[in-house]
PDB file of C-alpha atoms in Angstrom:
ATOM      1  CA  MET A   1     129.117 -32.443  45.223  1.00  0.00           C
ATOM      2  CA  PRO A   2     128.296 -34.053  41.865  1.00  0.00           C
ATOM      3  CA  THR A   3     124.702 -34.338  40.735  1.00  0.00           C
ATOM      4  CA  GLU A   4     123.320 -37.056  38.519  1.00  0.00           C
ATOM      5  CA  ARG A   5     120.313 -36.944  36.239  1.00  0.00           C
ATOM      6  CA  THR A   6     118.817 -39.288  33.669  1.00  0.00           C
ATOM      7  CA  VAL A   7     117.355 -38.077  30.376  1.00  0.00           C
ATOM      8  CA  GLU A   8     115.137 -40.347  28.278  1.00  0.00           C
ATOM      9  CA  HIS A   9     114.704 -39.328  24.635  1.00  0.00           C
ATOM     10  CA  PRO A  10     111.588 -40.080  22.531  1.00  0.00           C
ATOM     11  CA  ASP A  11     113.570 -42.454  20.285  1.00  0.00           C
ATOM     12  CA  GLY A  12     114.375 -44.706  23.257  1.00  0.00           C
ATOM     13  CA  ARG A  13     117.895 -43.474  24.022  1.00  0.00           C
ATOM     14  CA  VAL A  14     118.749 -43.000  27.693  1.00  0.00           C
ATOM     15  CA  GLU A  15     121.459 -40.604  28.903  1.00  0.00           C
ATOM     16  CA  ARG A  16     122.809 -40.565  32.432  1.00  0.00           C
ATOM     17  CA  ILE A  17     124.582 -37.256  33.102  1.00  0.00           C
ATOM     18  CA  THR A  18     126.846 -36.577  36.084  1.00  0.00           C
ATOM     19  CA  GLU A  19     127.736 -32.933  36.755  1.00  0.00           C
ATOM     20  CA  SER A  20     129.830 -31.372  39.445  1.00  0.00           C
ATOM     21  CA  ASP A  21     129.354 -27.910  40.941  1.00  0.00           C
ATOM     22  CA  PRO A  22     131.110 -25.423  38.617  1.00  0.00           C
ATOM     23  CA  ALA A  23     131.795 -23.050  41.561  1.00  0.00           C
ATOM     24  CA  ALA A  24     133.930 -25.658  43.295  1.00  0.00           C
ATOM     25  CA  PRO A  25     137.683 -25.070  42.942  1.00  0.00           C
ATOM     26  CA  ALA A  26     138.495 -28.551  41.634  1.00  0.00           C
ATOM     27  CA  ALA A  27     135.557 -29.025  39.302  1.00  0.00           C
ATOM     28  CA  ALA A  28     135.391 -32.481  37.771  1.00  0.00           C
ATOM     29  CA  PRO A  29     134.550 -32.842  34.087  1.00  0.00           C
ATOM     30  CA  VAL A  30     131.002 -33.648  32.998  1.00  0.00           C
ATOM     31  CA  ILE A  31     130.510 -37.381  32.375  1.00  0.00           C
ATOM     32  CA  VAL A  32     127.828 -38.403  29.899  1.00  0.00           C
ATOM     33  CA  GLU A  33     126.858 -42.068  29.436  1.00  0.00           C
ATOM     34  CA  ARG A  34     124.687 -42.943  26.492  1.00  0.00           C
ATOM     35  CA  ARG A  35     122.748 -46.168  26.301  1.00  0.00           C
ATOM     36  CA  SER A  36     120.741 -47.063  23.238  1.00  0.00           C
ATOM     37  CA  GLY A  37     117.242 -48.479  23.541  1.00  0.00           C
ATOM     38  CA  GLY A  38     115.886 -51.518  21.642  1.00  0.00           C
ATOM     39  CA  GLY A  39     115.277 -49.672  18.381  1.00  0.00           C
ATOM     40  CA  LEU A  40     115.841 -51.447  15.087  1.00  0.00           C
ATOM     41  CA  GLY A  41     117.642 -54.432  16.643  1.00  0.00           C
ATOM     42  CA  GLY A  42     114.472 -55.462  18.466  1.00  0.00           C
ATOM     43  CA  VAL A  43     112.421 -55.277  15.269  1.00  0.00           C
ATOM     44  CA  VAL A  44     114.960 -57.402  13.377  1.00  0.00           C
ATOM     45  CA  ALA A  45     115.016 -59.982  16.192  1.00  0.00           C
ATOM     46  CA  LEU A  46     111.205 -60.107  16.164  1.00  0.00           C
ATOM     47  CA  ILE A  47     111.106 -60.667  12.393  1.00  0.00           C
ATOM     48  CA  ILE A  48     113.746 -63.416  12.582  1.00  0.00           C
ATOM     49  CA  GLY A  49     111.873 -65.113  15.437  1.00  0.00           C
ATOM     50  CA  LEU A  50     108.597 -64.992  13.535  1.00  0.00           C
ATOM     51  CA  ALA A  51     110.270 -66.417  10.420  1.00  0.00           C
ATOM     52  CA  LEU A  52     111.686 -69.301  12.469  1.00  0.00           C
ATOM     53  CA  VAL A  53     108.264 -70.110  13.938  1.00  0.00           C
ATOM     54  CA  VAL A  54     106.699 -70.133  10.454  1.00  0.00           C
ATOM     55  CA  LEU A  55     109.516 -72.298   9.059  1.00  0.00           C
ATOM     56  CA  ILE A  56     109.272 -74.842  11.880  1.00  0.00           C
ATOM     57  CA  GLY A  57     105.488 -74.971  11.474  1.00  0.00           C
ATOM     58  CA  TRP A  58     105.843 -75.578   7.745  1.00  0.00           C
ATOM     59  CA  PHE A  59     108.259 -78.461   8.349  1.00  0.00           C
ATOM     60  CA  LEU A  60     105.952 -80.046  10.930  1.00  0.00           C
ATOM     61  CA  ILE A  61     102.927 -79.820   8.629  1.00  0.00           C
ATOM     62  CA  ASN A  62     104.940 -81.196   5.704  1.00  0.00           C
ATOM     63  CA  MET A  63     106.223 -84.076   7.848  1.00  0.00           C
ATOM     64  CA  ASN A  64     102.633 -84.915   8.838  1.00  0.00           C
ATOM     65  CA  ARG A  65     101.620 -84.965   5.165  1.00  0.00           C
ATOM     66  CA  ASN A  66     104.532 -87.271   4.327  1.00  0.00           C
ATOM     67  CA  ASP A  67     103.445 -89.695   7.052  1.00  0.00           C
ATOM     68  CA  ALA A  68      99.913 -89.741   5.612  1.00  0.00           C
ATOM     69  CA  VAL A  69     101.248 -90.368   2.089  1.00  0.00           C
ATOM     70  CA  GLU A  70     103.462 -93.171   3.391  1.00  0.00           C
ATOM     71  CA  SER A  71     100.549 -94.773   5.258  1.00  0.00           C
ATOM     72  CA  ASN A  72      98.357 -94.605   2.142  1.00  0.00           C
ATOM     73  CA  ALA A  73     101.130 -96.154   0.048  1.00  0.00           C
ATOM     74  CA  ILE A  74     101.527 -99.037   2.511  1.00  0.00           C
ATOM     75  CA  ALA A  75      97.766 -99.627   2.575  1.00  0.00           C
ATOM     76  CA  GLY A  76      97.674 -99.656  -1.235  1.00  0.00           C
ATOM     77  CA  ALA A  77     100.545-102.141  -1.379  1.00  0.00           C
ATOM     78  CA  ALA A  78      98.785-104.394   1.126  1.00  0.00           C
ATOM     79  CA  ASP A  79      95.630-104.314  -0.999  1.00  0.00           C
ATOM     80  CA  SER A  80      97.679-105.232  -4.065  1.00  0.00           C
ATOM     81  CA  VAL A  81      99.300-108.176  -2.264  1.00  0.00           C
ATOM     82  CA  GLY A  82      95.891-109.349  -1.082  1.00  0.00           C
ATOM     83  CA  GLY A  83      94.531-109.139  -4.626  1.00  0.00           C
ATOM     84  CA  ALA A  84      97.532-111.032  -6.007  1.00  0.00           C
ATOM     85  CA  ALA A  85      97.109-113.778  -3.405  1.00  0.00           C
ATOM     86  CA  GLU A  86      93.463-114.096  -4.341  1.00  0.00           C
ATOM     87  CA  ASN A  87      94.386-114.420  -8.042  1.00  0.00           C
ATOM     88  CA  ILE A  88      96.979-117.114  -7.256  1.00  0.00           C
ATOM     89  CA  GLY A  89      94.391-119.015  -5.232  1.00  0.00           C
ATOM     90  CA  ASP A  90      91.907-118.844  -8.122  1.00  0.00           C
ATOM     91  CA  ALA A  91      94.554-120.005 -10.585  1.00  0.00           C
ATOM     92  CA  ALA A  92      95.543-122.918  -8.339  1.00  0.00           C
ATOM     93  CA  ARG A  93      91.901-123.966  -8.018  1.00  0.00           C
ATOM     94  CA  ASP A  94      91.443-123.851 -11.795  1.00  0.00           C
ATOM     95  CA  ALA A  95      94.652-125.815 -12.408  1.00  0.00           C
ATOM     96  CA  VAL A  96      93.522-128.844 -10.381  1.00  0.00           C
ATOM     97  CA  PRO A  97      90.887-130.859 -12.229  1.00  0.00           C
ATOM     98  CA  ASP A  98      87.715-131.776 -10.393  1.00  0.00           C
ATOM     99  CA  ARG A  99      87.459-135.395  -9.438  1.00  0.00           C
TER     100      ARG A  99
END
């Protein structure tokens, strides 16, 4: 009758070992399955995920700043148009002689 056991190593590796009774006449070979834990791949995925979050945050903050700059530019242009209209009105008033 085969016996199975699982061995977990400190570095995260997991081995599942199946052994059969060596006294049996038709002894089956020992089967060893190795499965790797998270290890370095998990750390790399975490760093890439963190970099993506920082990059997306930077773009959102930069986009917000651009909207503020655009709004300030539009407000400045509106003030300039208002000032120009006032100057044209003054010039038109001065051009017509008083009666």
